Amino acid sequence: MSDVPQKPAPRVSGMLPGMAMICVFMLVVALFGVFGAINGAWNQQGRYVVLPIASLLVVGVFGLLRLRRWGWAIVTAGSLLLSLGYLFGFTATRDFRLIVMAGFGMVFFLYLIRAEVRDRVH
């Protein structure tokens, strides 16, 4: 046994490619939500729910692109809530496309909670 102190592992930095693609996908989903609310795809109450959530998701995406912990938290929660919302929509309408979108949201959530991703945000 040597008494040589071990150097701590260097902190990894930079964005993983999956993080960038999740950000792009979430921006597209938020964009479709805003356009749907503006064009009247939902009733009046739905418009008041979708617009703030989409705005918060866009803020979280730009925070995650800057590798901020709060941006990661917003996008992670947004992907989980998006997945649950699509599951709820599937149970109401039995539209298979919604279950596919729910699967995407759940895969993104599971990717974002990995240790490698959490180590890169600060």
Coordinates of C-alpha atoms in Angstrom, one line a residue:
M1 CA 0.0 0.0 0.0
S2 CA 1.4 3.3 -1.0
D3 CA 0.7 6.6 0.7
V4 CA 0.3 8.4 -2.6
P5 CA -3.0 10.4 -2.5
Q6 CA -5.3 9.6 -5.4
K7 CA -6.4 12.5 -7.6
P8 CA -10.2 12.9 -7.7
A9 CA -11.8 12.0 -11.0
P10 CA -12.1 15.0 -13.3
R11 CA -15.5 16.5 -13.7
V12 CA -17.0 15.7 -17.1
S13 CA -18.4 18.6 -19.0
G14 CA -20.2 19.2 -22.2
M15 CA -23.5 18.1 -23.5
L16 CA -24.4 14.6 -24.6
P17 CA -25.9 14.2 -28.0
G18 CA -29.1 12.7 -26.5
M19 CA -29.6 15.8 -24.3
A20 CA -29.4 18.0 -27.4
M21 CA -32.0 15.9 -29.3
I22 CA -34.3 15.9 -26.3
C23 CA -34.1 19.7 -26.2
V24 CA -35.0 19.9 -29.9
F25 CA -37.9 17.5 -29.5
M26 CA -39.3 19.4 -26.5
L27 CA -39.0 22.7 -28.4
V28 CA -41.0 21.1 -31.2
V29 CA -43.6 19.8 -28.8
A30 CA -43.9 23.2 -27.1
L31 CA -44.2 24.9 -30.5
F32 CA -47.1 22.6 -31.5
G33 CA -48.8 23.2 -28.2
V34 CA -48.6 26.9 -28.6
F35 CA -49.8 26.8 -32.2
G36 CA -52.6 24.5 -31.2
A37 CA -53.7 26.8 -28.4
I38 CA -53.6 29.9 -30.6
N39 CA -55.6 28.2 -33.4
G40 CA -58.2 26.9 -31.0
A41 CA -57.4 23.1 -31.0
W42 CA -58.5 23.0 -27.4
N43 CA -61.3 24.6 -25.6
Q44 CA -60.9 27.9 -23.7
Q45 CA -59.7 26.2 -20.5
G46 CA -57.2 24.1 -22.4
R47 CA -55.6 27.2 -23.9
Y48 CA -55.0 28.6 -20.4
V49 CA -53.3 25.3 -19.4
V50 CA -51.2 24.7 -22.4
L51 CA -49.7 28.1 -22.9
P52 CA -48.0 28.4 -19.5
I53 CA -46.8 24.8 -19.6
A54 CA -45.3 25.3 -23.0
S55 CA -43.6 28.5 -22.0
L56 CA -42.2 26.8 -18.9
L57 CA -40.9 24.0 -21.0
V58 CA -39.2 26.4 -23.4
V59 CA -37.5 28.1 -20.5
G60 CA -36.4 24.7 -19.2
V61 CA -35.0 23.7 -22.5
F62 CA -32.8 26.8 -22.8
G63 CA -31.7 26.2 -19.2
L64 CA -30.7 22.6 -20.1
L65 CA -28.9 23.8 -23.2
R66 CA -26.8 25.9 -20.9
L67 CA -26.3 22.8 -18.7
R68 CA -28.1 24.3 -15.7
R69 CA -29.5 22.0 -13.0
W70 CA -32.8 23.9 -12.9
G71 CA -33.2 23.5 -16.7
W72 CA -32.6 19.8 -16.3
A73 CA -35.2 19.5 -13.6
I74 CA -37.8 21.4 -15.6
V75 CA -37.2 19.3 -18.8
T76 CA -37.2 16.0 -16.8
A77 CA -40.4 16.9 -15.0
G78 CA -41.9 18.1 -18.3
S79 CA -41.0 14.8 -20.1
L80 CA -42.6 12.8 -17.4
L81 CA -45.7 15.0 -17.3
L82 CA -45.9 14.9 -21.1
S83 CA -45.8 11.2 -21.1
L84 CA -48.5 11.0 -18.4
G85 CA -50.6 13.5 -20.4
Y86 CA -50.4 11.4 -23.5
L87 CA -51.3 8.3 -21.6
F88 CA -54.4 10.0 -20.3
G89 CA -55.2 11.1 -23.8
F90 CA -54.8 7.6 -25.0
T91 CA -57.2 6.2 -22.4
A92 CA -59.8 8.8 -23.4
T93 CA -59.5 8.5 -27.2
R94 CA -57.8 5.1 -27.8
D95 CA -55.7 6.9 -30.4
F96 CA -52.5 4.8 -30.9
R97 CA -50.4 7.8 -31.9
L98 CA -50.7 9.1 -28.3
I99 CA -49.3 5.9 -26.8
V100 CA -46.3 6.3 -29.1
M101 CA -45.7 9.8 -27.9
A102 CA -46.1 8.7 -24.3
G103 CA -43.4 6.1 -25.0
F104 CA -41.1 8.8 -26.4
G105 CA -41.7 10.9 -23.3
M106 CA -40.9 8.0 -21.0
V107 CA -37.7 7.1 -22.8
F108 CA -36.6 10.8 -22.6
F109 CA -37.4 10.8 -18.8
L110 CA -35.4 7.6 -18.3
Y111 CA -32.5 9.0 -20.3
L112 CA -32.5 12.3 -18.4
I113 CA -32.3 10.6 -14.9
R114 CA -29.2 8.6 -15.8
A115 CA -26.1 9.4 -13.7
E116 CA -24.1 10.4 -16.8
V117 CA -26.6 13.1 -17.6
R118 CA -26.9 14.4 -14.0
D119 CA -23.1 14.6 -13.7
R120 CA -22.9 17.0 -16.6
V121 CA -25.4 19.6 -15.4
H122 CA -24.5 22.1 -12.7

